[in-house]
């Protein structure tokens, strides 16, 4: 890749020192920076990124957290943002603006069973909005009185804020951040490789989905208003539920008047080989939340999209002294700002025009097969995934499925990076273990890119 960075603009060692001395990095133990070189990415084009020392990598993480769907360095997105900012940079979301109106209409075209879009800035916030809608309706809608609780699934992640974290089923994210918010209840995960009921599909009665009813009955059906799930669990270990799973879950939710909320923060915008993760299943959620791939992370943007009937419950006569305050009293300073929605419009146009969802499906199938071909190697416990989103679970012992340690995982990740490929890791449900490699290149990936990724992983495992 031809570098366009002016290397004289800064001093590399000074930046490395500044990174260590001033910047508090996300989810990293900072002591590692004192002994190892910290990676600072300075440039990206397509699937390739370059670090501050000039080393080039194939980015199989879509920017670290599975979000740069259209690849790095898209000039048309940068230009759309620039043009918008010099025309009308910012005016609060309460007033609407042209790209935001257009993008809301686009989202409804993409989710035709839903009717209204509420914009915010992050996946966490989009989920908080969904919870707040459920909670407010438990006060203002007589048919939903007292139905304020949210069900969530073991191993799913829904964000970093206290509400979203309260709805998260990953010990590693939650540990030491309690106490959590009231009104959240957990049900079992659907990972067949580590079945919580010790059963095997298809002779399992899909108990993982049915068991949600036990939690509903225990908590009290009249207290539960929503159930949030990731269509395919991302950070909890790339968990792809079986086809029967969501129809069963949905039937139970419908029976008890519980809104089904699907968190498409990772799966949306083509990651799994269909436009939405929910498109992989026969399911029709009441609310859909999204972020990351929405604007390919060129700008921060998220959305909570809901059925028209849900929105209508918040319509009230402002002149009426009793019902006048029953509108959704929520605000987000940057939610739906024009620079972000114009980026989302352009990113979505690219996804459609370049047929990237279909590419994700086709190249994703190739990635899954190529990774599955490593199954006979030592350490490779299980390979799973959908579209350009795969996980490879590493275990010490294939019979007991005992995970490798976090330190061992760190060493393998380092070996993969040394081969010039950046991959991610996700958490197992066990505290202190990170044993699942994940692969989520931008949707422009080719079969040759996949060969490069898989070769690097194979070499790293062999060296280890
Ligand atoms: C499924 C899911 N939901 C929500 C979030 C939170 O999004 P954000 O980090 O933008 O708040 C994430 C973040 O990784 C996620 O994976």
Tab-separated table of N, CA, C and O in Angstrom, residues 19-124:
chain	number	residue	atom	x	y	z
A	19	UNK	N	1.070	7.828	23.946
A	19	UNK	CA	0.027	6.804	24.022
A	19	UNK	C	0.079	6.097	25.376
A	19	UNK	O	-0.939	5.840	26.001
A	20	UNK	N	1.295	5.845	25.832
A	20	UNK	CA	1.447	5.145	27.114
A	20	UNK	C	1.146	6.090	28.286
A	20	UNK	O	0.541	5.717	29.277
A	21	UNK	N	1.575	7.360	28.156
A	21	UNK	CA	1.515	8.259	29.315
A	21	UNK	C	0.180	8.976	29.490
A	21	UNK	O	-0.168	9.370	30.595
A	22	UNK	N	-0.575	9.188	28.383
A	22	UNK	CA	-1.763	10.037	28.498
A	22	UNK	C	-3.081	9.338	28.198
A	22	UNK	O	-4.128	9.770	28.644
A	23	UNK	N	-3.010	8.295	27.397
A	23	UNK	CA	-4.270	7.732	26.900
A	23	UNK	C	-4.684	6.519	27.717
A	23	UNK	O	-3.881	5.604	27.924
A	24	UNK	N	-5.916	6.537	28.173
A	24	UNK	CA	-6.454	5.397	28.923
A	24	UNK	C	-7.216	4.528	27.917
A	24	UNK	O	-8.301	4.882	27.478
A	25	UNK	N	-6.619	3.403	27.525
A	25	UNK	CA	-7.217	2.566	26.479
A	25	UNK	C	-8.389	1.760	27.009
A	25	UNK	O	-8.438	1.431	28.197
A	26	UNK	N	-9.278	1.420	26.108
A	26	UNK	CA	-10.461	0.628	26.467
A	26	UNK	C	-10.064	-0.837	26.694
A	26	UNK	O	-9.207	-1.352	25.983
A	27	UNK	N	-10.749	-1.469	27.601
A	27	UNK	CA	-10.573	-2.882	27.982
A	27	UNK	C	-9.159	-3.440	27.790
A	27	UNK	O	-8.959	-4.472	27.173
A	28	UNK	N	-8.175	-2.739	28.365
A	28	UNK	CA	-6.807	-3.281	28.298
A	28	UNK	C	-6.119	-3.080	29.641
A	28	UNK	O	-6.204	-2.003	30.224
A	29	UNK	N	-5.419	-4.105	30.103
A	29	UNK	CA	-4.609	-3.894	31.308
A	29	UNK	C	-3.381	-3.075	30.932
A	29	UNK	O	-2.569	-3.519	30.123
A	30	UNK	N	-3.244	-1.875	31.446
A	30	UNK	CA	-2.203	-0.973	30.945
A	30	UNK	C	-0.786	-1.420	31.220
A	30	UNK	O	0.135	-0.944	30.580
A	31	UNK	N	-0.630	-2.328	32.161
A	31	UNK	CA	0.741	-2.781	32.433
A	31	UNK	C	1.384	-3.391	31.192
A	31	UNK	O	2.590	-3.358	31.043
A	32	UNK	N	0.566	-3.965	30.277
A	32	UNK	CA	1.179	-4.589	29.096
A	32	UNK	C	1.941	-3.568	28.261
A	32	UNK	O	2.920	-3.890	27.624
A	33	UNK	N	1.512	-2.301	28.291
A	33	UNK	CA	2.177	-1.289	27.464
A	33	UNK	C	3.575	-0.972	27.982
A	33	UNK	O	4.392	-0.427	27.282
A	34	UNK	N	3.811	-1.248	29.263
A	34	UNK	CA	5.128	-0.943	29.795
A	34	UNK	C	6.165	-1.977	29.359
A	34	UNK	O	7.341	-1.722	29.352
A	35	UNK	N	5.688	-3.144	28.981
A	35	UNK	CA	6.649	-4.173	28.590
A	35	UNK	C	6.597	-4.440	27.080
A	35	UNK	O	7.603	-4.742	26.463
A	36	UNK	N	5.437	-4.277	26.486
A	36	UNK	CA	5.315	-4.608	25.054
A	36	UNK	C	5.047	-3.333	24.252
A	36	UNK	O	4.640	-2.324	24.800
A	37	UNK	N	5.294	-3.424	22.957
A	37	UNK	CA	5.018	-2.282	22.095
A	37	UNK	C	3.527	-2.143	21.864
A	37	UNK	O	2.868	-3.096	21.475
A	38	UNK	N	3.013	-0.951	22.075
A	38	UNK	CA	1.596	-0.726	21.816
A	38	UNK	C	1.408	-0.426	20.335
A	38	UNK	O	2.229	0.226	19.718
A	39	UNK	N	0.327	-0.970	19.774
A	39	UNK	CA	0.078	-0.759	18.356
A	39	UNK	C	-0.755	0.508	18.144
A	39	UNK	O	-1.796	0.676	18.764
A	40	UNK	N	-0.263	1.386	17.297
A	40	UNK	CA	-1.013	2.600	16.957
A	40	UNK	C	-1.239	2.559	15.448
A	40	UNK	O	-0.290	2.565	14.668
A	41	UNK	N	-2.497	2.472	15.070
A	41	UNK	CA	-2.808	2.380	13.638
A	41	UNK	C	-2.911	3.801	13.068
A	41	UNK	O	-3.645	4.641	13.597
A	42	UNK	N	-2.175	4.056	11.994
A	42	UNK	CA	-2.145	5.426	11.466
A	42	UNK	C	-2.814	5.561	10.104
A	42	UNK	O	-3.085	6.669	9.649
A	43	UNK	N	-3.057	4.445	9.440
A	43	UNK	CA	-3.590	4.557	8.089
A	43	UNK	C	-4.384	3.308	7.734
A	43	UNK	O	-4.051	2.206	8.192
A	44	UNK	N	-5.440	3.469	6.931
A	44	UNK	CA	-6.213	2.321	6.502
A	44	UNK	C	-6.788	2.531	5.125
A	44	UNK	O	-7.260	3.626	4.787
A	45	UNK	N	-6.701	1.505	4.311
A	45	UNK	CA	-7.288	1.564	2.962
A	45	UNK	C	-7.844	0.182	2.659
A	45	UNK	O	-7.090	-0.806	2.679
A	46	UNK	N	-9.137	0.109	2.405
A	46	UNK	CA	-9.738	-1.205	2.137
A	46	UNK	C	-9.612	-2.095	3.360
A	46	UNK	O	-10.046	-1.759	4.451
A	47	UNK	N	-8.951	-3.256	3.175
A	47	UNK	CA	-8.792	-4.214	4.268
A	47	UNK	C	-7.431	-4.058	4.961
A	47	UNK	O	-7.130	-4.776	5.916
A	48	UNK	N	-6.595	-3.159	4.419
A	48	UNK	CA	-5.216	-3.061	4.923
A	48	UNK	C	-5.058	-1.847	5.837
A	48	UNK	O	-5.564	-0.761	5.524
A	49	UNK	N	-4.342	-2.059	6.946
A	49	UNK	CA	-4.022	-0.940	7.836
A	49	UNK	C	-2.515	-0.950	8.094
A	49	UNK	O	-1.862	-1.985	7.974
A	50	UNK	N	-1.994	0.224	8.464
A	50	UNK	CA	-0.556	0.357	8.721
A	50	UNK	C	-0.352	0.924	10.113
A	50	UNK	O	-1.075	1.854	10.504
A	51	UNK	N	0.608	0.357	10.862
A	51	UNK	CA	0.832	0.897	12.209
A	51	UNK	C	1.902	1.983	12.164
A	51	UNK	O	2.504	2.259	11.116
A	52	UNK	N	2.122	2.588	13.325
A	52	UNK	CA	2.981	3.781	13.374
A	52	UNK	C	4.422	3.485	12.985
A	52	UNK	O	5.176	4.373	12.605
A	53	UNK	N	4.812	2.202	13.063
A	53	UNK	CA	6.184	1.860	12.672
A	53	UNK	C	6.266	1.408	11.206
A	53	UNK	O	7.278	0.901	10.750
A	54	UNK	N	5.131	1.540	10.493
A	54	UNK	CA	5.145	1.233	9.066
A	54	UNK	C	4.815	-0.213	8.732
A	54	UNK	O	4.859	-0.608	7.571
A	55	UNK	N	4.478	-1.032	9.747
A	55	UNK	CA	4.127	-2.426	9.448
A	55	UNK	C	2.681	-2.492	8.948
A	55	UNK	O	1.769	-1.888	9.521
A	56	UNK	N	2.482	-3.277	7.894
A	56	UNK	CA	1.146	-3.389	7.296
A	56	UNK	C	0.450	-4.668	7.766
A	56	UNK	O	1.102	-5.701	7.939
A	57	UNK	N	-0.846	-4.582	7.983
A	57	UNK	CA	-1.630	-5.743	8.415
A	57	UNK	C	-2.862	-5.905	7.545
A	57	UNK	O	-3.417	-4.923	7.053
A	58	UNK	N	-3.312	-7.154	7.438
A	58	UNK	CA	-4.653	-7.390	6.908
A	58	UNK	C	-5.596	-7.310	8.112
A	58	UNK	O	-5.438	-8.055	9.084
A	59	UNK	N	-6.551	-6.413	8.050
A	59	UNK	CA	-7.455	-6.192	9.186
A	59	UNK	C	-8.658	-7.129	9.084
A	59	UNK	O	-9.582	-6.876	8.323
A	60	UNK	N	-8.633	-8.198	9.875
A	60	UNK	CA	-9.776	-9.137	9.882
A	60	UNK	C	-10.723	-8.827	11.045
A	60	UNK	O	-11.450	-9.700	11.512
A	61	UNK	N	-10.692	-7.557	11.513
A	61	UNK	CA	-11.564	-7.162	12.628
A	61	UNK	C	-12.514	-6.028	12.245
A	61	UNK	O	-13.300	-5.579	13.066
A	62	UNK	N	-12.404	-5.527	11.014
A	62	UNK	CA	-13.186	-4.354	10.589
A	62	UNK	C	-13.033	-3.199	11.578
A	62	UNK	O	-14.015	-2.676	12.122
A	63	UNK	N	-11.790	-2.846	11.839
A	63	UNK	CA	-11.539	-1.687	12.699
A	63	UNK	C	-11.495	-2.026	14.175
A	63	UNK	O	-11.665	-1.138	15.007
A	64	UNK	N	-11.286	-3.281	14.513
A	64	UNK	CA	-11.121	-3.667	15.916
A	64	UNK	C	-12.381	-4.218	16.542
A	64	UNK	O	-12.323	-5.118	17.373
A	65	UNK	N	-13.537	-3.652	16.185
A	65	UNK	CA	-14.795	-4.102	16.824
A	65	UNK	C	-15.894	-4.362	15.781
A	65	UNK	O	-17.062	-4.022	16.000
A	66	UNK	N	-15.508	-4.942	14.649
A	66	UNK	CA	-16.471	-5.461	13.683
A	66	UNK	C	-17.401	-4.389	13.103
A	66	UNK	O	-18.594	-4.637	12.928
A	67	UNK	N	-16.876	-3.214	12.790
A	67	UNK	CA	-17.832	-2.165	12.438
A	67	UNK	C	-17.584	-1.442	11.114
A	67	UNK	O	-18.503	-0.810	10.608
A	68	UNK	N	-16.359	-1.520	10.566
A	68	UNK	CA	-16.100	-0.789	9.316
A	68	UNK	C	-16.512	-1.698	8.157
A	68	UNK	O	-15.691	-2.370	7.537
A	69	UNK	N	-17.803	-1.723	7.872
A	69	UNK	CA	-18.348	-2.701	6.929
A	69	UNK	C	-17.812	-2.526	5.515
A	69	UNK	O	-17.579	-3.491	4.803
A	70	UNK	N	-17.638	-1.271	5.077
A	70	UNK	CA	-17.272	-1.020	3.675
A	70	UNK	C	-15.768	-0.877	3.476
A	70	UNK	O	-15.302	-0.524	2.389
A	71	UNK	N	-15.001	-1.149	4.534
A	71	UNK	CA	-13.548	-1.027	4.445
A	71	UNK	C	-13.082	0.386	4.771
A	71	UNK	O	-13.881	1.334	4.810
A	72	UNK	N	-11.772	0.492	4.992
A	72	UNK	CA	-11.190	1.780	5.420
A	72	UNK	C	-10.990	2.732	4.245
A	72	UNK	O	-10.815	2.300	3.107
A	73	UNK	N	-11.003	4.026	4.562
A	73	UNK	CA	-10.543	5.053	3.623
A	73	UNK	C	-11.458	5.326	2.443
A	73	UNK	O	-10.975	5.691	1.369
A	74	UNK	N	-12.758	5.198	2.639
A	74	UNK	CA	-13.701	5.481	1.543
A	74	UNK	C	-13.836	7.002	1.352
A	74	UNK	O	-14.433	7.697	2.193
A	75	UNK	N	-13.338	7.492	0.229
A	75	UNK	CA	-13.365	8.940	-0.005
A	75	UNK	C	-14.786	9.474	-0.119
A	75	UNK	O	-15.072	10.585	0.305
A	76	UNK	N	-15.696	8.667	-0.699
A	76	UNK	CA	-17.052	9.199	-0.914
A	76	UNK	C	-17.763	9.445	0.420
A	76	UNK	O	-18.582	10.357	0.531
A	77	UNK	N	-17.424	8.643	1.457
A	77	UNK	CA	-18.050	8.899	2.770
A	77	UNK	C	-17.463	10.184	3.361
A	77	UNK	O	-18.191	11.047	3.863
A	78	UNK	N	-16.132	10.312	3.273
A	78	UNK	CA	-15.484	11.514	3.809
A	78	UNK	C	-16.030	12.762	3.120
A	78	UNK	O	-16.298	13.781	3.764
A	79	UNK	N	-16.230	12.660	1.801
A	79	UNK	CA	-16.701	13.833	1.056
A	79	UNK	C	-18.154	14.173	1.431
A	79	UNK	O	-18.501	15.341	1.591
A	80	UNK	N	-18.964	13.119	1.600
A	80	UNK	CA	-20.365	13.363	1.984
A	80	UNK	C	-20.424	14.069	3.340
A	80	UNK	O	-21.229	14.998	3.532
A	81	UNK	N	-19.565	13.636	4.259
A	81	UNK	CA	-19.552	14.277	5.591
A	81	UNK	C	-19.105	15.735	5.454
A	81	UNK	O	-19.736	16.652	5.994
A	82	UNK	N	-18.035	15.947	4.693
A	82	UNK	CA	-17.507	17.315	4.507
A	82	UNK	C	-18.591	18.233	3.919
A	82	UNK	O	-18.865	19.311	4.450
A	83	UNK	N	-19.202	17.771	2.832
A	83	UNK	CA	-20.210	18.602	2.155
A	83	UNK	C	-21.359	18.947	3.104
A	83	UNK	O	-21.860	20.066	3.119
A	84	UNK	N	-21.764	17.943	3.911
A	84	UNK	CA	-22.872	18.182	4.830
A	84	UNK	C	-22.474	19.185	5.916
A	84	UNK	O	-23.223	20.103	6.248
A	85	UNK	N	-21.248	19.014	6.445
A	85	UNK	CA	-20.838	19.863	7.571
A	85	UNK	C	-20.710	21.326	7.170
A	85	UNK	O	-20.985	22.211	7.977
A	86	UNK	N	-20.288	21.589	5.923
A	86	UNK	CA	-20.190	23.011	5.545
A	86	UNK	C	-21.546	23.564	5.110
A	86	UNK	O	-21.707	24.757	4.957
A	87	UNK	N	-22.527	22.657	4.894
A	87	UNK	CA	-23.869	23.137	4.536
A	87	UNK	C	-24.689	23.384	5.805
A	87	UNK	O	-25.250	24.452	6.027
A	88	UNK	N	-24.775	22.363	6.644
A	88	UNK	CA	-25.483	22.487	7.930
A	88	UNK	C	-24.850	21.456	8.866
A	88	UNK	O	-25.111	20.267	8.757
A	89	UNK	N	-23.942	21.938	9.709
A	89	UNK	CA	-23.155	21.032	10.541
A	89	UNK	C	-23.961	20.394	11.644
A	89	UNK	O	-24.102	19.179	11.719
A	90	UNK	N	-24.547	21.210	12.509
A	90	UNK	CA	-25.249	20.634	13.653
A	90	UNK	C	-26.451	21.469	14.032
A	90	UNK	O	-26.368	22.709	14.117
A	91	UNK	N	-27.540	20.810	14.218
A	91	UNK	CA	-28.683	21.395	14.918
A	91	UNK	C	-29.371	20.239	15.627
A	91	UNK	O	-29.476	19.150	15.069
A	92	UNK	N	-29.818	20.450	16.838
A	92	UNK	CA	-30.248	19.345	17.708
A	92	UNK	C	-31.292	18.434	17.057
A	92	UNK	O	-32.137	18.881	16.268
A	93	UNK	N	-31.211	17.156	17.435
A	93	UNK	CA	-32.057	16.111	16.859
A	93	UNK	C	-33.543	16.363	17.006
A	93	UNK	O	-34.335	15.827	16.224
A	94	UNK	N	-33.943	17.179	17.953
A	94	UNK	CA	-35.368	17.460	18.142
A	94	UNK	C	-35.959	18.155	16.915
A	94	UNK	O	-37.176	18.181	16.740
A	95	UNK	N	-35.106	18.718	16.054
A	95	UNK	CA	-35.605	19.494	14.917
A	95	UNK	C	-35.566	18.770	13.578
A	95	UNK	O	-36.138	19.250	12.613
A	96	UNK	N	-34.842	17.660	13.473
A	96	UNK	CA	-34.770	16.961	12.182
A	96	UNK	C	-33.850	17.681	11.214
A	96	UNK	O	-33.555	18.855	11.373
A	97	UNK	N	-33.352	16.975	10.242
A	97	UNK	CA	-32.537	17.585	9.183
A	97	UNK	C	-32.598	16.651	7.975
A	97	UNK	O	-33.063	15.512	8.093
A	98	UNK	N	-32.132	17.102	6.842
A	98	UNK	CA	-32.388	16.377	5.582
A	98	UNK	C	-31.782	14.968	5.566
A	98	UNK	O	-32.490	13.985	5.346
A	99	UNK	N	-30.442	14.787	5.818
A	99	UNK	CA	-29.928	13.403	5.751
A	99	UNK	C	-30.547	12.491	6.795
A	99	UNK	O	-30.705	11.280	6.561
A	100	UNK	N	-30.916	13.045	7.940
A	100	UNK	CA	-31.488	12.214	9.004
A	100	UNK	C	-32.887	11.727	8.611
A	100	UNK	O	-33.241	10.561	8.846
A	101	UNK	N	-33.649	12.596	7.979
A	101	UNK	CA	-34.976	12.189	7.493
A	101	UNK	C	-34.807	11.097	6.429
A	101	UNK	O	-35.474	10.053	6.456
A	102	UNK	N	-33.854	11.340	5.510
A	102	UNK	CA	-33.640	10.360	4.425
A	102	UNK	C	-33.188	9.014	4.992
A	102	UNK	O	-33.622	7.954	4.540
A	103	UNK	N	-32.299	9.053	5.987
A	103	UNK	CA	-31.786	7.781	6.501
A	103	UNK	C	-32.852	7.051	7.329
A	103	UNK	O	-32.923	5.812	7.297
A	104	UNK	N	-33.687	7.806	8.045
A	104	UNK	CA	-34.783	7.153	8.782
A	104	UNK	C	-35.697	6.425	7.788
A	104	UNK	O	-36.096	5.269	8.002
A	105	UNK	N	-35.999	7.097	6.669
A	105	UNK	CA	-36.856	6.478	5.647
A	105	UNK	C	-36.176	5.223	5.084
A	105	UNK	O	-36.835	4.199	4.834
A	106	UNK	N	-34.856	5.292	4.922
A	106	UNK	CA	-34.113	4.132	4.400
A	106	UNK	C	-34.210	2.961	5.375
A	106	UNK	O	-34.411	1.810	4.968
A	107	UNK	N	-34.088	3.259	6.672
A	107	UNK	CA	-34.161	2.175	7.665
A	107	UNK	C	-35.549	1.524	7.672
A	107	UNK	O	-35.665	0.306	7.826
A	108	UNK	N	-36.568	2.319	7.490
A	108	UNK	CA	-37.922	1.739	7.464
A	108	UNK	C	-38.105	0.902	6.187
A	108	UNK	O	-38.765	-0.134	6.213
A	109	UNK	N	-37.469	1.340	5.089
A	109	UNK	CA	-37.501	0.515	3.859
A	109	UNK	C	-36.813	-0.835	4.133
A	109	UNK	O	-37.259	-1.882	3.667
A	110	UNK	N	-35.754	-0.801	4.939
A	110	UNK	CA	-35.000	-2.034	5.224
A	110	UNK	C	-35.649	-2.881	6.319
A	110	UNK	O	-35.342	-4.063	6.463
A	111	UNK	N	-36.540	-2.267	7.108
A	111	UNK	CA	-37.252	-2.990	8.178
A	111	UNK	C	-38.739	-2.677	8.037
A	111	UNK	O	-39.317	-1.946	8.857
A	112	UNK	N	-39.381	-3.196	6.979
A	112	UNK	CA	-40.729	-2.715	6.632
A	112	UNK	C	-41.802	-3.000	7.680
A	112	UNK	O	-42.853	-2.364	7.657
A	113	UNK	N	-41.570	-3.907	8.619
A	113	UNK	CA	-42.589	-4.147	9.649
A	113	UNK	C	-42.506	-3.141	10.796
A	113	UNK	O	-43.326	-3.169	11.708
A	114	UNK	N	-41.479	-2.293	10.760
A	114	UNK	CA	-41.326	-1.284	11.811
A	114	UNK	C	-41.678	0.088	11.238
A	114	UNK	O	-41.763	0.249	10.015
A	115	UNK	N	-41.876	1.062	12.152
A	115	UNK	CA	-42.437	2.316	11.642
A	115	UNK	C	-41.732	3.589	12.046
A	115	UNK	O	-41.926	4.628	11.422
A	116	UNK	N	-40.900	3.575	13.125
A	116	UNK	CA	-40.293	4.833	13.580
A	116	UNK	C	-38.865	4.601	14.049
A	116	UNK	O	-38.535	3.564	14.629
A	117	UNK	N	-38.032	5.624	13.827
A	117	UNK	CA	-36.602	5.520	14.139
A	117	UNK	C	-36.219	6.594	15.151
A	117	UNK	O	-36.499	7.775	14.928
A	118	UNK	N	-35.569	6.175	16.247
A	118	UNK	CA	-35.040	7.130	17.233
A	118	UNK	C	-33.517	7.024	17.185
A	118	UNK	O	-32.949	5.963	17.453
A	119	UNK	N	-32.829	8.119	16.852
A	119	UNK	CA	-31.367	8.062	16.704
A	119	UNK	C	-30.639	8.439	17.993
A	119	UNK	O	-31.075	9.320	18.730
A	120	UNK	N	-29.525	7.754	18.227
A	120	UNK	CA	-28.612	8.147	19.301
A	120	UNK	C	-27.178	7.873	18.834
A	120	UNK	O	-26.935	7.850	17.613
A	121	UNK	N	-26.241	7.675	19.761
A	121	UNK	CA	-24.824	7.676	19.357
A	121	UNK	C	-24.092	6.352	19.434
A	121	UNK	O	-23.071	6.177	18.798
A	122	UNK	N	-24.545	5.451	20.284
A	122	UNK	CA	-23.792	4.212	20.506
A	122	UNK	C	-24.772	3.061	20.664
A	122	UNK	O	-25.970	3.278	20.937
A	123	UNK	N	-24.246	1.844	20.540
A	123	UNK	CA	-25.098	0.676	20.710
A	123	UNK	C	-25.711	0.632	22.106
A	123	UNK	O	-26.884	0.288	22.279
A	124	UNK	N	-24.899	0.986	23.106
A	124	UNK	CA	-25.389	0.987	24.485
A	124	UNK	C	-26.604	1.899	24.594
A	124	UNK	O	-27.640	1.548	25.180
